[in-house]
Short mmCIF file of C-alpha atoms and ligand atoms in Angstrom, two decimals:
data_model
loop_
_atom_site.label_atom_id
_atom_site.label_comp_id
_atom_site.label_asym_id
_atom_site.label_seq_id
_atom_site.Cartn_x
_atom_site.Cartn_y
_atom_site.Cartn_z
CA UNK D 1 0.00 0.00 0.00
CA UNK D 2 1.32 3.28 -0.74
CA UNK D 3 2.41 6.23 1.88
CA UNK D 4 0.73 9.18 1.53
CA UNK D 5 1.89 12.16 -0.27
CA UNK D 6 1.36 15.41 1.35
CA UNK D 7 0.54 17.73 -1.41
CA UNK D 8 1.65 21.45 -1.77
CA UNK D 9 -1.86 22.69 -2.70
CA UNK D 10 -3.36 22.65 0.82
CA UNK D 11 -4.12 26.22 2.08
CA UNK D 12 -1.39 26.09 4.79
CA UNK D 13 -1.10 29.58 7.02
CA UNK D 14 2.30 30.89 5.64
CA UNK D 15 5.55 29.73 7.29
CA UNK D 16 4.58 26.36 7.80
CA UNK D 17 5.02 22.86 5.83
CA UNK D 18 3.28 19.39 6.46
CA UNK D 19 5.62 16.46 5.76
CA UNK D 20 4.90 12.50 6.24
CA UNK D 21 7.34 10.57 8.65
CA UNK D 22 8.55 8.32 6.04
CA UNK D 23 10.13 11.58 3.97
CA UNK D 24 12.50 11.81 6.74
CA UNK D 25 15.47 9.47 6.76
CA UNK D 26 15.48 6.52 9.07
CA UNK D 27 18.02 8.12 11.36
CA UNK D 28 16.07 11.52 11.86
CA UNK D 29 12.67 9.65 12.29
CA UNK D 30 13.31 8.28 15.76
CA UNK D 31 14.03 11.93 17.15
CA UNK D 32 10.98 13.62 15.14
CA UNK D 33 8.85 10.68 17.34
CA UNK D 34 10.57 11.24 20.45
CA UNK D 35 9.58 15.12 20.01
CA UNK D 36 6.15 14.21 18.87
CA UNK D 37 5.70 12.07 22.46
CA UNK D 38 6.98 14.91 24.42
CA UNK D 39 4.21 17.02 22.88
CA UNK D 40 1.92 13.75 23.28
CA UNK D 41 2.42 13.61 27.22
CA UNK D 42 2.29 17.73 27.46
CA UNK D 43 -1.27 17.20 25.70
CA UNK D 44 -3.14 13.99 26.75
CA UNK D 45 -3.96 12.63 30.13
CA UNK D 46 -1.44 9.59 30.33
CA UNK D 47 -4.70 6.75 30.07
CA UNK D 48 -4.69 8.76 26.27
CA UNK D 49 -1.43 8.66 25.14
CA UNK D 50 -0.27 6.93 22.06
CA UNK D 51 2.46 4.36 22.11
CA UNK D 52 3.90 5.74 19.35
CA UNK D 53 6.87 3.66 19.15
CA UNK D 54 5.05 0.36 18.58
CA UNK D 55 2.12 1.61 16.45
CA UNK D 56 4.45 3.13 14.24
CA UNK D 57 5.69 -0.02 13.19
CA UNK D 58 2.51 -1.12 11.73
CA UNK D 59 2.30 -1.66 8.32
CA UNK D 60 -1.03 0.67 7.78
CA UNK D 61 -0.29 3.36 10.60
CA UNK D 62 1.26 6.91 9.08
CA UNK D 63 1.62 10.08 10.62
CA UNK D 64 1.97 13.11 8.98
CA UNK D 65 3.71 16.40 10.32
CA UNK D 66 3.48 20.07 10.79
CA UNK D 67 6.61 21.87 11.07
CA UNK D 68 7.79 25.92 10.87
CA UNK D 69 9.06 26.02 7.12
CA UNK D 70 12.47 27.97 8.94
CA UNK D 71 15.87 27.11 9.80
CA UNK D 72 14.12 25.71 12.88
CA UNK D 73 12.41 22.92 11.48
CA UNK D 74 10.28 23.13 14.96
CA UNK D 75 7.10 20.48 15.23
CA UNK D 76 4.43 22.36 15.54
CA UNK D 77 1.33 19.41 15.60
CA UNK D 78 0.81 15.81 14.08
CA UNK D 79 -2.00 14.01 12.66
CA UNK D 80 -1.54 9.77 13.26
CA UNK D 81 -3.71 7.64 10.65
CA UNK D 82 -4.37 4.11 10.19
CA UNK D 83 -5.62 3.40 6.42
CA UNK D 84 -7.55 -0.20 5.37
CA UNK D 85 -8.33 -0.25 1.68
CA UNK D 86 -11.18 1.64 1.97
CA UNK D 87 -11.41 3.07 5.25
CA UNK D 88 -9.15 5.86 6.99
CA UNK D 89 -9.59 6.15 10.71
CA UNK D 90 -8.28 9.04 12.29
CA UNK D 91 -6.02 8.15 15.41
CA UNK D 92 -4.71 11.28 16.95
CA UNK D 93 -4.53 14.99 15.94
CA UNK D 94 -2.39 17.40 17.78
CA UNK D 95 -1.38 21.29 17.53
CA UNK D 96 1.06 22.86 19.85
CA UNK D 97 -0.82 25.32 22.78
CA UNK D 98 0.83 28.24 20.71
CA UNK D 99 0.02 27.46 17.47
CA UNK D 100 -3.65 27.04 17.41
CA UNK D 101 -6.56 28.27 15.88
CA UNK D 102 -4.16 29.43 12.53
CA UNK D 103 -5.31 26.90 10.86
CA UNK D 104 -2.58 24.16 11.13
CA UNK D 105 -5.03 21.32 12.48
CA UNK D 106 -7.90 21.91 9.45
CA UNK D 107 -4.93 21.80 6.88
CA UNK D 108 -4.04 18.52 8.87
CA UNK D 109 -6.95 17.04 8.20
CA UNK D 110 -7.35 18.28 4.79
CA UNK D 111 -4.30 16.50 4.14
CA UNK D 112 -6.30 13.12 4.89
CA UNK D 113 -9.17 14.57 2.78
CA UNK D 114 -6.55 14.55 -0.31
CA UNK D 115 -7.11 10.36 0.06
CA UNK D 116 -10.85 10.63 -0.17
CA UNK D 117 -10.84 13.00 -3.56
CA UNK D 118 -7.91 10.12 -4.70
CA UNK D 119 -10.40 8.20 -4.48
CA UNK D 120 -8.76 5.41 -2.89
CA UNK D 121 -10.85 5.45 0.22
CA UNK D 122 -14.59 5.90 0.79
CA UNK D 123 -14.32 7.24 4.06
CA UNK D 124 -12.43 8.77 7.30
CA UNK D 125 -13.63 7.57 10.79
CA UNK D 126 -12.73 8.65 14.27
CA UNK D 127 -13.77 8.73 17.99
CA UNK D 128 -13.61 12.17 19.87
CA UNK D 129 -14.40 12.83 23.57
CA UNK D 130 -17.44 14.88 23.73
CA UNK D 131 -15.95 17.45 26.04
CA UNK D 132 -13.37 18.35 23.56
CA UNK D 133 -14.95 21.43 21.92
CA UNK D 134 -11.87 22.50 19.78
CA UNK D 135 -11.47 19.21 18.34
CA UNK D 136 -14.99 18.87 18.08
CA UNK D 137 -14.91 22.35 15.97
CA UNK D 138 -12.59 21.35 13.81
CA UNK D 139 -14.16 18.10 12.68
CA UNK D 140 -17.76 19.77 12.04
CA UNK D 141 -16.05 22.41 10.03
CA UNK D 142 -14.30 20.07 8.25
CA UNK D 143 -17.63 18.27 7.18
CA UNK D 144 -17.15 15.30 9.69
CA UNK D 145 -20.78 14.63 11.29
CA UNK D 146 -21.93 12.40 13.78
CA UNK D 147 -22.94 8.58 13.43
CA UNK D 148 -22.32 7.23 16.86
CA UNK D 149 -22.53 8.18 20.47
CA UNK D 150 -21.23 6.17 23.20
CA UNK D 151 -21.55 6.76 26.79
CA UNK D 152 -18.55 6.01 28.91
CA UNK D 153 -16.28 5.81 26.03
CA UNK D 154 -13.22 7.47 27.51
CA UNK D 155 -13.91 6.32 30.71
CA UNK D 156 -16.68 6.96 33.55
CA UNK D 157 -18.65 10.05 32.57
CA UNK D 158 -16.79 10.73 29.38
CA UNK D 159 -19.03 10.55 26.18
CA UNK D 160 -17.14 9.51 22.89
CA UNK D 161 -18.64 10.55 20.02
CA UNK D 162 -18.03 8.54 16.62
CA UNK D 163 -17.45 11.26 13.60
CA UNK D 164 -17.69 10.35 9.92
CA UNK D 165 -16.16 11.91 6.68
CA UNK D 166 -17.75 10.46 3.42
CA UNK D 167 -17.40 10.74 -0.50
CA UNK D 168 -19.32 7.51 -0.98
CA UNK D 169 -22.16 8.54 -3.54
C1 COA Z 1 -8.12 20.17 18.11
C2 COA Z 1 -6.89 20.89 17.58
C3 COA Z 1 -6.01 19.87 16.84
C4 COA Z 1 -7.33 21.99 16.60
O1 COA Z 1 -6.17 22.48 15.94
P1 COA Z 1 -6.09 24.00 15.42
O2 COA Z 1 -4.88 24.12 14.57
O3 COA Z 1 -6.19 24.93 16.57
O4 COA Z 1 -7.42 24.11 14.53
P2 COA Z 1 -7.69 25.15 13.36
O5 COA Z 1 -7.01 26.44 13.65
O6 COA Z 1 -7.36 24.50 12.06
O7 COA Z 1 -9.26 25.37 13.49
C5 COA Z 1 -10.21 24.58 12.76
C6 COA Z 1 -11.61 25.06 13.08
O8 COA Z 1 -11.92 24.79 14.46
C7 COA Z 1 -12.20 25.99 15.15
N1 COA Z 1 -11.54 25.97 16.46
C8 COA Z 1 -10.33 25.48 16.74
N2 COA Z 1 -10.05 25.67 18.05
C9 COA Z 1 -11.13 26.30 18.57
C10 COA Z 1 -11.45 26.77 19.87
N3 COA Z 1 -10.59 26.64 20.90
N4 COA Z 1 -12.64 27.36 20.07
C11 COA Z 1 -13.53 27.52 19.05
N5 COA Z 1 -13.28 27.08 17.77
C12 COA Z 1 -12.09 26.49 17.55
C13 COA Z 1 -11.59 27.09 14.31
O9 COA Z 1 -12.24 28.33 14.51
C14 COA Z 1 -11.78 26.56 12.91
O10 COA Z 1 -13.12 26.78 12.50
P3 COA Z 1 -13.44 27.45 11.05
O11 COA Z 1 -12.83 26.51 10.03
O12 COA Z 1 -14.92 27.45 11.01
O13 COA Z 1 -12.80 28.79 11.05
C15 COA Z 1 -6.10 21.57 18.76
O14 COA Z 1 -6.98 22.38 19.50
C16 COA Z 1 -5.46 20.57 19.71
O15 COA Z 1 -4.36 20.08 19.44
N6 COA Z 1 -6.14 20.26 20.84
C17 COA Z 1 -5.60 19.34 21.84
C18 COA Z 1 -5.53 17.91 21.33
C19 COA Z 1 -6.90 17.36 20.93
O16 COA Z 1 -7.91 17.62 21.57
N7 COA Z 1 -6.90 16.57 19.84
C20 COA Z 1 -8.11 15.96 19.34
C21 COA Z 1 -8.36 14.62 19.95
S1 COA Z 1 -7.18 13.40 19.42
#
């Protein structure tokens, strides 16, 4: 199965590039992931975080990356994916405290959008935790909408809501 190619035509705020993992040479990769778990553990409650290490190393799982287009290379968020033949699901999404609402996070996902008008896949899937209004923003105005809601999900008292991105006719 092929990697995904981030393309140059998504409306990115200026001063900022998305790359996938695998562009990056083996040697760099395991220091871009070790930066991407800091951010992980600054972000998520630790029964949330994502063993990025092992997942990684399946076949189907990709993560692409938001960086400053500077000298500085600096990580700015990451988007983690899992991709069947058909089916993307949505893993984990991520934008630095300082970087947000510019943008980064919608061009993220747009990036995963770019398989759907391929037309490899019919469809992007993920779970959110109701209480999550930013990510929850971001989804709807990406045109994700709502086919599931579970109570408990995350945990006693926290509602996961299942979120659904289609192109199937
Ligand atoms: C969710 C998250 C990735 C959004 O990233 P972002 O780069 O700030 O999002 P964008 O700037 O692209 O905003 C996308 C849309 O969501 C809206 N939005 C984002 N954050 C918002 C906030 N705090 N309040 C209200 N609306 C918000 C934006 O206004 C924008 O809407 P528009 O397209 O109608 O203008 C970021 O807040 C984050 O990393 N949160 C912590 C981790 C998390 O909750 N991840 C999701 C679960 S895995």
């Amino acid at each position: 199965m092929s990697q995904f190619s981030v393309s140059s035509s998504l409306d990115l705020p200026s001063g900022y590039i998305l790359k996938d993992l695998t562009s990056f040479p083996p040697k760099e990769r395991q220091s871009i992931v070790t930066k991407v778990t800091r951010i992980e553990k600054k972000t998520f409650p630790s029964s949330e975080l994502f063993d990025f290490n092992s997942e990684l190393k399946k076949k189907n799982t990709s993560m692409v990356l938001a960086m400053k287009s500077d000298s500085s290379g600096e990580l700015v968020g990451y988007l983690v994916y899992l991709r069947t033949n058909r089916l993307v699901l949505l893993h984990k999404i991520c934008v630095i405290e300082q970087e947000r609402e510019k943008g980064i996070g919608k061009c993220l996902v747009h990036s995963l959008q770019q398989h759907l008008e391929k037309g490899g896949c019919y469809s992007i899937q993920l779970w959110v935790d109701e209480a999550r209004n930013p990510a929850r923003k971001l989804y709807q105005s990406c045109g994700f909408q709502q086919i599931d809601r579970c109570l408990d999900y995350y945990g006693a008292g926290r509602t996961g809501l299942k979120m659904q991105l289609s192109n199937e006719k």
